[in-house]
Short mmCIF file of C-alpha atoms in Angstrom, two decimals:
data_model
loop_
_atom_site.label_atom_id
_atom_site.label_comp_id
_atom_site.label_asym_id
_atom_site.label_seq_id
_atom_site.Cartn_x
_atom_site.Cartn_y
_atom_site.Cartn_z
CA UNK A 1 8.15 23.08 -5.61
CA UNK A 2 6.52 24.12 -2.96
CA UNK A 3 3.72 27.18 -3.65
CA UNK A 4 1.81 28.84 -1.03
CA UNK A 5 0.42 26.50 1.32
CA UNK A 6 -2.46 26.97 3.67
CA UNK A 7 -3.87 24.82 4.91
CA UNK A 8 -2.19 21.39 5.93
CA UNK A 9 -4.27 18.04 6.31
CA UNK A 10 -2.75 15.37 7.17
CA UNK A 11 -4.25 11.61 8.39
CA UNK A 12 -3.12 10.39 12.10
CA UNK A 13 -2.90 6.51 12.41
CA UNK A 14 0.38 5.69 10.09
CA UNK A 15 1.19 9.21 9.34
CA UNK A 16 1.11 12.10 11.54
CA UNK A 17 0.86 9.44 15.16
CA UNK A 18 4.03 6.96 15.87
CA UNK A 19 3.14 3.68 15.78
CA UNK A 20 2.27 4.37 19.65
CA UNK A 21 -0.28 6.88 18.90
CA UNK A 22 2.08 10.00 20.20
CA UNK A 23 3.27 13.26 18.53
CA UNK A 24 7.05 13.15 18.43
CA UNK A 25 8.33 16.28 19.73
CA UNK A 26 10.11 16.77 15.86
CA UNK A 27 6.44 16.95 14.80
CA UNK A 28 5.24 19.26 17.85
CA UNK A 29 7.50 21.93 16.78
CA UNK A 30 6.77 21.44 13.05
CA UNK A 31 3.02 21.78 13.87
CA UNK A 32 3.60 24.77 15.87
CA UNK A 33 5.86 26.52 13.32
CA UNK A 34 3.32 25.90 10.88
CA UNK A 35 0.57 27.54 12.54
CA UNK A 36 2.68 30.63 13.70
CA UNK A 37 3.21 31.09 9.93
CA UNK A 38 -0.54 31.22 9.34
CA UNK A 39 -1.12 27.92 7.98
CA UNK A 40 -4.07 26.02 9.03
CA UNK A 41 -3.72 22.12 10.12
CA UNK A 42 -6.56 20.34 9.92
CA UNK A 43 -6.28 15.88 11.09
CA UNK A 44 -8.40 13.84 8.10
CA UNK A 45 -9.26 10.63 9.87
CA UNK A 46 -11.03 7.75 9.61
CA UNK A 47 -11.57 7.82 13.72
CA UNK A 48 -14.76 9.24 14.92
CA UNK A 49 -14.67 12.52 16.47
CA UNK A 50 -14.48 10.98 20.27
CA UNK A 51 -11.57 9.48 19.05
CA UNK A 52 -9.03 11.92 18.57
CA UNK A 53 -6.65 11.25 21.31
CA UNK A 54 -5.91 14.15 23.16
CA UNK A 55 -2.44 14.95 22.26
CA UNK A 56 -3.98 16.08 18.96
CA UNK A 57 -7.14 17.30 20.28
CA UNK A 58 -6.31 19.41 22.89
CA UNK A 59 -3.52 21.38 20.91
CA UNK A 60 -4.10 24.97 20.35
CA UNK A 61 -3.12 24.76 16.81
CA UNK A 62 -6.19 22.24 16.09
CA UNK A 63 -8.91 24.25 15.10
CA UNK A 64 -10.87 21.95 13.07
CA UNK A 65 -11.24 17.71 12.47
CA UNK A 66 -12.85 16.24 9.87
CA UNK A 67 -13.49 12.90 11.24
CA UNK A 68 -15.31 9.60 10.38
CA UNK A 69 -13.53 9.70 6.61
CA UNK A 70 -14.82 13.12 5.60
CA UNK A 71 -18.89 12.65 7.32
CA UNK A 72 -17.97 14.80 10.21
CA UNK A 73 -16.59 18.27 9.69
CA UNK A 74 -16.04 19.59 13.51
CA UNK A 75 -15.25 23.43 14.61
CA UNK A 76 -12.75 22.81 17.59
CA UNK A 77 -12.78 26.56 18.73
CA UNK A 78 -16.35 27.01 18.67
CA UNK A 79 -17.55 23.66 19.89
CA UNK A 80 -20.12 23.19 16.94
CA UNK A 81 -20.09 20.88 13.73
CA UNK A 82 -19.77 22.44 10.64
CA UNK A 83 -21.02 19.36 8.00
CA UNK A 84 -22.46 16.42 8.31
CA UNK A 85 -22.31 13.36 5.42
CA UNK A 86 -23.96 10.96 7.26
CA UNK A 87 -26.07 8.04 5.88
CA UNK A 88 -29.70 8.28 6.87
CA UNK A 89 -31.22 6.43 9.42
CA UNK A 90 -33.44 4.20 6.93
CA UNK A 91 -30.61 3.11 4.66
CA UNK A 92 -28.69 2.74 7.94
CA UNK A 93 -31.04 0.10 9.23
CA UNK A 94 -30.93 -1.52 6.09
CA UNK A 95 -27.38 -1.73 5.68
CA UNK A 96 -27.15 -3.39 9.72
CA UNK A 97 -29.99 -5.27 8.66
CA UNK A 98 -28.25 -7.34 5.68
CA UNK A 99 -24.77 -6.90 7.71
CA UNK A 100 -26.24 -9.19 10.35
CA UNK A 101 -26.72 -11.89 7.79
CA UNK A 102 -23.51 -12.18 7.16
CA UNK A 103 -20.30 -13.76 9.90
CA UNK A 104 -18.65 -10.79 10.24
CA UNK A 105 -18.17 -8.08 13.08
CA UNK A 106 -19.38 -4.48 12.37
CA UNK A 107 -19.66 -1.00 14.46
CA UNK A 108 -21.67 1.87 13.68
CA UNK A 109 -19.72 5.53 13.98
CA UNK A 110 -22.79 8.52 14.81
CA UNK A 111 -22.92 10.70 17.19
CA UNK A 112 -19.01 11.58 17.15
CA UNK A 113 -18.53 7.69 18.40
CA UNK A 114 -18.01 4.04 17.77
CA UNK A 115 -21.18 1.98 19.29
CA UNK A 116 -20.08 -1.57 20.08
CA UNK A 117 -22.62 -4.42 21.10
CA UNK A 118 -21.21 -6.00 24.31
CA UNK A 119 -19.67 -9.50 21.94
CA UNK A 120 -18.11 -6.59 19.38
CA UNK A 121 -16.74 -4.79 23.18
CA UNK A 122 -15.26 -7.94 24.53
CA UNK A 123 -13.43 -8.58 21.53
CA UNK A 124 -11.93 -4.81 21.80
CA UNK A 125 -11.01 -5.82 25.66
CA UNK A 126 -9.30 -9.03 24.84
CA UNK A 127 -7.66 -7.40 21.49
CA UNK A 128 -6.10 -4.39 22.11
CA UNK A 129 -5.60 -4.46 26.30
CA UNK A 130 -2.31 -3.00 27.20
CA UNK A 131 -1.61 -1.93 23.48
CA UNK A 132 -1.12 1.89 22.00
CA UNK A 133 -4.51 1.52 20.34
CA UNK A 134 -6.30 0.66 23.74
CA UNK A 135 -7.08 4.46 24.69
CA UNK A 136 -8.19 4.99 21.56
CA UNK A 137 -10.72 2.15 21.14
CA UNK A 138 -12.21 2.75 25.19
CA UNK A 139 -12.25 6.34 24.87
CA UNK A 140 -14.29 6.35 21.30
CA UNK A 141 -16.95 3.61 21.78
CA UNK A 142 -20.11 3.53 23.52
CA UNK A 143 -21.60 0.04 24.16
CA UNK A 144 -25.27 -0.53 23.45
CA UNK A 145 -27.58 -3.51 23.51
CA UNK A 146 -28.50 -3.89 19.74
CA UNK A 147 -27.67 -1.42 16.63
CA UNK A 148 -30.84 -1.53 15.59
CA UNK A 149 -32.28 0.29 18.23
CA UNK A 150 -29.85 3.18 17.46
CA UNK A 151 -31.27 3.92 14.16
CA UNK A 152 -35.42 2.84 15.14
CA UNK A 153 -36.31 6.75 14.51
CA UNK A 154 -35.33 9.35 12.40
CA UNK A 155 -33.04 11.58 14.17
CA UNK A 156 -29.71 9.45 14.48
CA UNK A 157 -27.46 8.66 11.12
CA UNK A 158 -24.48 6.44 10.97
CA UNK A 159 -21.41 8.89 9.67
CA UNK A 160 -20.14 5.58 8.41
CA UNK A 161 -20.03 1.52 9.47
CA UNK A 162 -16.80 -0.06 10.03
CA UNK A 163 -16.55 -3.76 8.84
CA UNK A 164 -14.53 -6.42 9.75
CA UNK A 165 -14.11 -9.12 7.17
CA UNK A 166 -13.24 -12.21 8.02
CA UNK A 167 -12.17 -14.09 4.55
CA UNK A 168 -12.55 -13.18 1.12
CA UNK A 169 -15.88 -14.27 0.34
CA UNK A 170 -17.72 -11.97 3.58
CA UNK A 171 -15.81 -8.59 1.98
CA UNK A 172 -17.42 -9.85 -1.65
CA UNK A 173 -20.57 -9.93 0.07
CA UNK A 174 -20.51 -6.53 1.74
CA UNK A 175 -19.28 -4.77 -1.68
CA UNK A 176 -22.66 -6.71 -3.07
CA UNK A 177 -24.76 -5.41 -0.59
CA UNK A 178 -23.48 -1.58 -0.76
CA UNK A 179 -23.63 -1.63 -4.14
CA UNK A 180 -27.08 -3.12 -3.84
CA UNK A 181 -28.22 -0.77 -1.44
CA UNK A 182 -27.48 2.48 -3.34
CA UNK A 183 -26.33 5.72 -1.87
CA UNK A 184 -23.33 4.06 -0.35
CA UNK A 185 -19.56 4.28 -0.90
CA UNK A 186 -17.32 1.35 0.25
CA UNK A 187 -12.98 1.87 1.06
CA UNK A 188 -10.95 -1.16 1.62
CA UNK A 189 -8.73 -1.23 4.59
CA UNK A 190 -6.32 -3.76 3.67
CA UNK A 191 -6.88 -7.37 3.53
CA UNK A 192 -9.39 -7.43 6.27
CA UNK A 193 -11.81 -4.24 6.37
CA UNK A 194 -14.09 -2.17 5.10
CA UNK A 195 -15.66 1.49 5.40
CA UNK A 196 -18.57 2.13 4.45
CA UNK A 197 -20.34 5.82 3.81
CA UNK A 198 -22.77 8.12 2.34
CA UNK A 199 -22.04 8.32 -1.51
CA UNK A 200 -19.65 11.06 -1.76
CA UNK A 201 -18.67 11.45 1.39
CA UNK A 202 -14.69 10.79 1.82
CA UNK A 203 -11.76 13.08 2.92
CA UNK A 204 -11.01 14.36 -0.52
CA UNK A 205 -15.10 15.77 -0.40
CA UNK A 206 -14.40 17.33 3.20
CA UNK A 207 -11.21 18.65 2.16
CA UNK A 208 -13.10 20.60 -0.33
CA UNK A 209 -15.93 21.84 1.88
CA UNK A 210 -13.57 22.80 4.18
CA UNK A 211 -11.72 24.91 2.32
CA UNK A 212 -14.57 26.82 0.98
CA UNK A 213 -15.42 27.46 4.71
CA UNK A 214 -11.97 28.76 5.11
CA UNK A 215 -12.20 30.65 1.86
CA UNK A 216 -8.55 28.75 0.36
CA UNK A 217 -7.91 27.20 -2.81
CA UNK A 218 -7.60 23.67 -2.91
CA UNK A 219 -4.57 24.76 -4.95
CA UNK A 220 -3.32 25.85 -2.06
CA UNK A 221 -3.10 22.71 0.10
CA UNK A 222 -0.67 19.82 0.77
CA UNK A 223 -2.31 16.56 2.09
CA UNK A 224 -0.22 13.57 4.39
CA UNK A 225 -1.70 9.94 4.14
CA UNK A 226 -0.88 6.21 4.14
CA UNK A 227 -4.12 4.16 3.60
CA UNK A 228 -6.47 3.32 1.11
CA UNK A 229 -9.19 5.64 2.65
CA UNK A 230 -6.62 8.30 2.09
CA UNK A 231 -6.85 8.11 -1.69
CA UNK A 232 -9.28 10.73 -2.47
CA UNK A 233 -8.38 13.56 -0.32
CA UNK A 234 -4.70 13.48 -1.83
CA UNK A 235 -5.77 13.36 -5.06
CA UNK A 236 -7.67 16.53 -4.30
CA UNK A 237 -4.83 18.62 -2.32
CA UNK A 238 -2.86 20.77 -4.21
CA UNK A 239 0.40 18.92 -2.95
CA UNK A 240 0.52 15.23 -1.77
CA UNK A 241 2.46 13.42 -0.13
CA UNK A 242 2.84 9.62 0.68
CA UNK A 243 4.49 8.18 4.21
CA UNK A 244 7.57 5.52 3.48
CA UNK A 245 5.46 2.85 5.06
CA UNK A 246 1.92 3.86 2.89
CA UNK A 247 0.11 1.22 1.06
CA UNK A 248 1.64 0.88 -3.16
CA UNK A 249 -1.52 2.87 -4.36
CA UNK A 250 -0.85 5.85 -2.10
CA UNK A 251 2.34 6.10 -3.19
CA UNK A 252 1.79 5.65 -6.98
CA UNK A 253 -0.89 8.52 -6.13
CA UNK A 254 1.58 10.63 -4.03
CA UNK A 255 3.78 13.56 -5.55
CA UNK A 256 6.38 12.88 -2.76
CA UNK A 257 7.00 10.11 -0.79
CA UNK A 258 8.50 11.23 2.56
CA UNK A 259 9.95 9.25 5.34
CA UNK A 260 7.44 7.07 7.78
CA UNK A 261 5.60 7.74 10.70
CA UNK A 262 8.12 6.43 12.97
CA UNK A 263 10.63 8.75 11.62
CA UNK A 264 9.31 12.46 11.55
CA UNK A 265 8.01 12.15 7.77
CA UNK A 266 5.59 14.90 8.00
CA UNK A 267 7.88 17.21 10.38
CA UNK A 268 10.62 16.63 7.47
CA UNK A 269 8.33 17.95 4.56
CA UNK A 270 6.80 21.09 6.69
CA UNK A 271 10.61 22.13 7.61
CA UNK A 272 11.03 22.32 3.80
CA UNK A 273 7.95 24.32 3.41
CA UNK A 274 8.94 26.45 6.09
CA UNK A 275 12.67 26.89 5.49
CA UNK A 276 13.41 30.54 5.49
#
């Protein structure tokens, strides 16, 4: 089943991370067997690039992220970005602008980081304190006084804004404003948020580009996801393959469906690819 693969990308949170945002040593070795083989492995995530906690970051085998759902295309090795998908700053103002209207929390991703306003900060603090995902949120955000001052020239874009919805009716009203706006591309999160982007920017788009950097098929590819934001970028790989605990439309999507995070499910399916 398996043709020539590689390049591997794979999403962290609920797929290549355990639940408490490690590598499992079954998945170390995998990793490192793939990349002695030749194969490249590339993380597809929906973090910003200031994000990507260390034990992923800091691995030899990591030469490139795509980060901030397919905006941010970064060269590990050579310490330079490769593509940018960003939404302008005009139609990033606008979209803060109409955001602010509504009750709902929202953070900006530019720059390779989350900016927080100090209310959006506090909420982190008193959220996620003493949990797996607190490194990740006070490592990856940069509080500021107000967003709009962020995006009051030219030079800075938002790679995407992260939403919050509180009830039904607030994520209606952001999927009327996006669409209203133009240019923008919206990805449910579950029941509670939504991603918003540049108009064809999303992981299955950076998958693409990055491969034609890397001068490999698509073909020639096998992607790892669980979430909703992980739709396009499997439909695009070559291979795909669904966690146990993924969200119903990922798996419909996937080609396999592999065991979960929490139990080696990507280690499991590179083993098979690698098997002598």
């Amino acid at each position: 089943m398996y043709k020539k693969i590689e390049l591997i990308g794979t999403d962290l949170d609920g797929t290549l991370l355990t639940d408490d945002k490690t590598l499992s040593p079954a998945t170390v070795n995998a990793v490192k067997k793939a990349y002695a083989a030749g194969i490249h492995i590339v993380p597809i995530t929906g973090r910003p690039l200031k994000g990507i906690p260390a034990c992923v970051r800091e691995r030899e085998e990591i030469e490139y992220i795509i980060a901030s759902n397919g905006a941010h295309i970064y060269d590990v090795k050579n310490d330079r970005d490769i593509y940018s998908g960003a939404i302008d700053s005009e139609k990033s103002r606008a979209l803060i602008d109409r955001l602010r209207k509504l009750d709902c929390m929202f953070e900006p991703f530019a720059d390779g980081a989350g900016y927080a306003e100090k209310d959006v900060f506090d909420y982190y603090i008193k959220t996620f304190r003493g949990t797996p995902l607190e490194d990740y949120f006070f490592s990856s955000r940069i509080v500021c006084e107000r967003y709009e001052k962020l995006f009051d020239g030219k030079s800075r874009r938002a790679d995407e804004i992260f939403i919050n919805c509180a009830d039904e009716a607030i994520r209606e009203s952001v999927i009327k404003i996006t669409n209203d706006l133009g240019g923008l591309q919206y990805c449910n999160l579950g029941d509670r948020f939504i991603e918003v982007t540049k108009a064809g920017t999303d992981k299955g788009t950076a998958l693409a580009k990055i491969c034609a950097h890397l001068g490999i098929s698509v073909d020639n590819t096998i992607a790892f996801g669980d979430g909703e934001n992980d739709l396009q970028f499997m439909q695009t790989a070559g291979i795909s393959v669904a966690m146990e605990n993924a969200f119903p439309v990922i798996k419909n999507a996937a080609d396999i469906i592999t065991k979960s995070n929490n139990d080696d499910g990507v280690a499991a399916i590179l083993n098979e690819i690698l098997r002598p």
